[in-house]
GROMACS .gro file of C-alpha atoms in nm:
model
  162
    1MET     CA    1  14.153   7.935  17.347
    2ALA     CA    2  14.053   8.149  17.647
    3ALA     CA    3  13.877   8.392  17.413
    4LEU     CA    4  13.677   8.105  17.264
    5VAL     CA    5  13.571   7.983  17.610
    6LEU     CA    6  13.470   8.338  17.707
    7LEU     CA    7  13.271   8.377  17.385
    8LEU     CA    8  13.089   8.046  17.439
    9PHE     CA    9  13.012   8.139  17.799
   10SER     CA   10  12.873   8.479  17.693
   11VAL     CA   11  12.656   8.327  17.421
   12GLY     CA   12  12.529   8.063  17.666
   13ALA     CA   13  12.439   8.326  17.927
   14LEU     CA   14  12.260   8.535  17.664
   15PHE     CA   15  12.073   8.228  17.537
   16PHE     CA   16  11.969   8.128  17.890
   17SER     CA   17  11.840   8.474  17.983
   18SER     CA   18  11.653   8.510  17.654
   19ASN     CA   19  11.487   8.172  17.718
   20ALA     CA   20  11.352   8.306  18.047
   21ALA     CA   21  11.212   8.614  17.874
   22ASP     CA   22  11.067   8.388  17.605
   23ALA     CA   23  10.902   8.170  17.872
   24TYR     CA   24  10.727   8.479  18.012
   25LYS     CA   25  10.625   8.602  17.666
   26LYS     CA   26  10.483   8.259  17.577
   27LEU     CA   27  10.240   8.269  17.870
   28PRO     CA   28   9.883   8.365  17.783
   29GLU     CA   29   9.826   8.732  17.862
   30ILE     CA   30   9.587   8.653  18.148
   31HIS     CA   31   9.857   8.438  18.316
   32ARG     CA   32  10.119   8.711  18.263
   33LYS     CA   33   9.894   8.952  18.454
   34GLY     CA   34   9.894   8.715  18.753
   35VAL     CA   35  10.273   8.674  18.732
   36ASP     CA   36  10.304   9.054  18.725
   37VAL     CA   37  10.098   9.081  19.046
   38ALA     CA   38  10.329   8.829  19.217
   39LEU     CA   39  10.644   9.000  19.084
   40GLU     CA   40  10.523   9.336  19.212
   41LYS     CA   41  10.462   9.187  19.556
   42VAL     CA   42  10.796   9.003  19.572
   43ASN     CA   43  11.006   9.287  19.430
   44SER     CA   44  10.851   9.534  19.677
   45HIS     CA   45  10.920   9.317  19.984
   46ALA     CA   46  11.162   9.484  20.228
   47GLY     CA   47  11.380   9.174  20.268
   48ILE     CA   48  11.445   9.131  19.895
   49GLN     CA   49  11.771   9.278  19.764
   50ASN     CA   50  11.781   9.148  19.407
   51HIS     CA   51  11.535   9.189  19.123
   52PHE     CA   52  11.329   8.875  19.054
   53LEU     CA   53  11.194   8.754  18.721
   54PHE     CA   54  10.956   8.482  18.605
   55TYR     CA   55  11.146   8.156  18.564
   56ARG     CA   56  10.911   7.868  18.490
   57SER     CA   57  10.543   7.778  18.489
   58LEU     CA   58  10.442   7.462  18.677
   59THR     CA   59  10.062   7.442  18.692
   60PRO     CA   60   9.853   7.693  18.502
   61SER     CA   61   9.479   7.632  18.489
   62GLU     CA   62   9.168   7.821  18.387
   63THR     CA   63   8.805   7.755  18.469
   64GLU     CA   64   8.570   7.930  18.230
   65LEU     CA   65   8.227   8.013  18.369
   66GLY     CA   66   8.078   8.196  18.075
   67PHE     CA   67   7.977   8.560  18.032
   68GLY     CA   68   8.350   8.646  18.010
   69VAL     CA   69   8.426   8.520  18.364
   70LYS     CA   70   8.724   8.293  18.435
   71TYR     CA   71   8.899   8.171  18.747
   72ILE     CA   72   9.275   8.141  18.709
   73TYR     CA   73   9.517   7.931  18.916
   74HIS     CA   74   9.887   7.951  18.834
   75HIS     CA   75  10.177   7.784  19.014
   76PHE     CA   76  10.521   7.904  18.900
   77TYR     CA   77  10.878   7.987  19.002
   78LEU     CA   78  11.051   8.323  19.024
   79LYS     CA   79  11.430   8.346  19.020
   80ALA     CA   80  11.671   8.609  19.151
   81THR     CA   81  11.877   8.807  18.902
   82LYS     CA   82  12.207   8.989  18.935
   83CYS     CA   83  12.022   9.322  18.904
   84GLN     CA   84  11.944   9.526  19.211
   85LYS     CA   85  11.591   9.557  19.344
   86GLY     CA   86  11.409   9.844  19.175
   87THR     CA   87  11.551   9.776  18.828
   88THR     CA   88  11.310   9.911  18.567
   89ASP     CA   89  11.461   9.756  18.252
   90SER     CA   90  11.522   9.391  18.330
   91SER     CA   91  11.615   9.288  17.974
   92SER     CA   92  11.986   9.271  18.063
   93CYS     CA   93  11.938   9.102  18.403
   94ARG     CA   94  12.103   8.761  18.431
   95PHE     CA   95  11.973   8.490  18.661
   96ARG     CA   96  12.168   8.403  18.974
   97ASN     CA   97  12.224   8.036  19.046
   98ASP     CA   98  12.330   8.086  19.408
   99ARG     CA   99  11.983   8.178  19.541
  100PRO     CA  100  11.681   7.954  19.596
  101LEU     CA  101  11.381   7.982  19.369
  102ILE     CA  102  11.068   8.152  19.494
  103ASP     CA  103  10.765   7.927  19.464
  104CYS     CA  104  10.448   8.123  19.387
  105ALA     CA  105  10.081   8.040  19.354
  106VAL     CA  106   9.826   8.296  19.243
  107CYS     CA  107   9.454   8.265  19.191
  108TYR     CA  108   9.211   8.531  19.082
  109LYS     CA  109   8.887   8.599  18.901
  110THR     CA  110   8.886   8.771  18.564
  111LEU     CA  111   8.613   8.943  18.368
  112GLU     CA  112   8.674   9.004  17.998
  113GLY     CA  113   9.049   8.943  18.047
  114GLU     CA  114   9.095   9.185  18.339
  115ILE     CA  115   9.165   9.084  18.698
  116GLU     CA  116   8.867   9.158  18.923
  117GLN     CA  117   8.928   9.321  19.261
  118GLU     CA  118   8.657   9.108  19.428
  119PRO     CA  119   8.726   8.849  19.538
  120LYS     CA  120   9.071   8.984  19.616
  121PRO     CA  121   9.344   8.807  19.413
  122TYR     CA  122   9.537   8.554  19.624
  123VAL     CA  123   9.917   8.565  19.599
  124HIS     CA  124  10.140   8.334  19.802
  125CYS     CA  125  10.516   8.334  19.736
  126ILE     CA  126  10.785   8.172  19.950
  127HIS     CA  127  11.145   8.058  19.907
  128ARG     CA  128  11.127   7.701  19.789
  129PRO     CA  129  11.318   7.537  20.075
  130ALA     CA  130  11.068   7.683  20.324
  131LEU     CA  131  10.755   7.560  20.141
  132THR     CA  132  10.588   7.279  20.335
  133GLN     CA  133  10.323   7.032  20.222
  134GLU     CA  134  10.080   7.200  20.462
  135MET     CA  135  10.140   7.539  20.297
  136HIS     CA  136  10.087   7.383  19.956
  137LEU     CA  137   9.758   7.227  20.067
  138GLU     CA  138   9.646   7.557  20.222
  139ARG     CA  139   9.713   7.734  19.890
  140VAL     CA  140   9.501   7.485  19.700
  141LYS     CA  141   9.224   7.502  19.960
  142HIS     CA  142   9.219   7.882  19.950
  143CYS     CA  143   9.207   7.891  19.570
  144GLN     CA  144   8.932   7.630  19.558
  145SER     CA  145   8.725   7.848  19.790
  146LEU     CA  146   8.731   8.120  19.521
  147ALA     CA  147   8.596   7.881  19.259
  148TYR     CA  148   8.247   7.887  19.120
  149ARG     CA  149   7.980   7.732  19.338
  150SER     CA  150   7.692   7.566  19.159
  151GLY     CA  151   7.357   7.723  19.237
  152ALA     CA  152   7.496   8.076  19.241
  153PRO     CA  153   7.274   8.336  19.077
  154THR     CA  154   7.322   8.370  18.702
  155LEU     CA  155   7.138   8.528  18.414
  156LEU     CA  156   6.964   8.194  18.365
  157ALA     CA  157   6.799   8.236  18.706
  158SER     CA  158   6.615   8.546  18.584
  159THR     CA  159   6.236   8.497  18.569
  160GLY     CA  160   6.132   8.814  18.394
  161ASN     CA  161   6.047   9.173  18.479
  162GLU     CA  162   5.927   9.126  18.836
   0.00000   0.00000   0.00000
């Protein structure tokens, strides 16, 4: 009986961790690039001891401007794993349930599927219990300031060879 319980627990843990990897793989590539930027920032933070992985997407959005330009906003959660910080192969890392989620919002401009360095990508990640409504509003405000402004110069504004 104990062996059966252990087997069921192991299969459940494997299923749960593979679902997290599947959630990341199901993201569009351009959203995965933003998640990777946030993961790099979080996993390099001095106060972090465990390796973090993508957990769940909350609000992904894209604004297409044409000529291969898009603005991306993505709100998602990261979750601590049982692996130590600096882990290179995270395929065997299991999520911890005794740590709070990290709430992240990223926004950035892309050109032909690549993140542009200007304007600088915005990354804001914080442990969920510490996130306030004011912080959330500031995130949205900052990301909206990156958005396209009508009247900006475009190819359509060209008048010829002058």
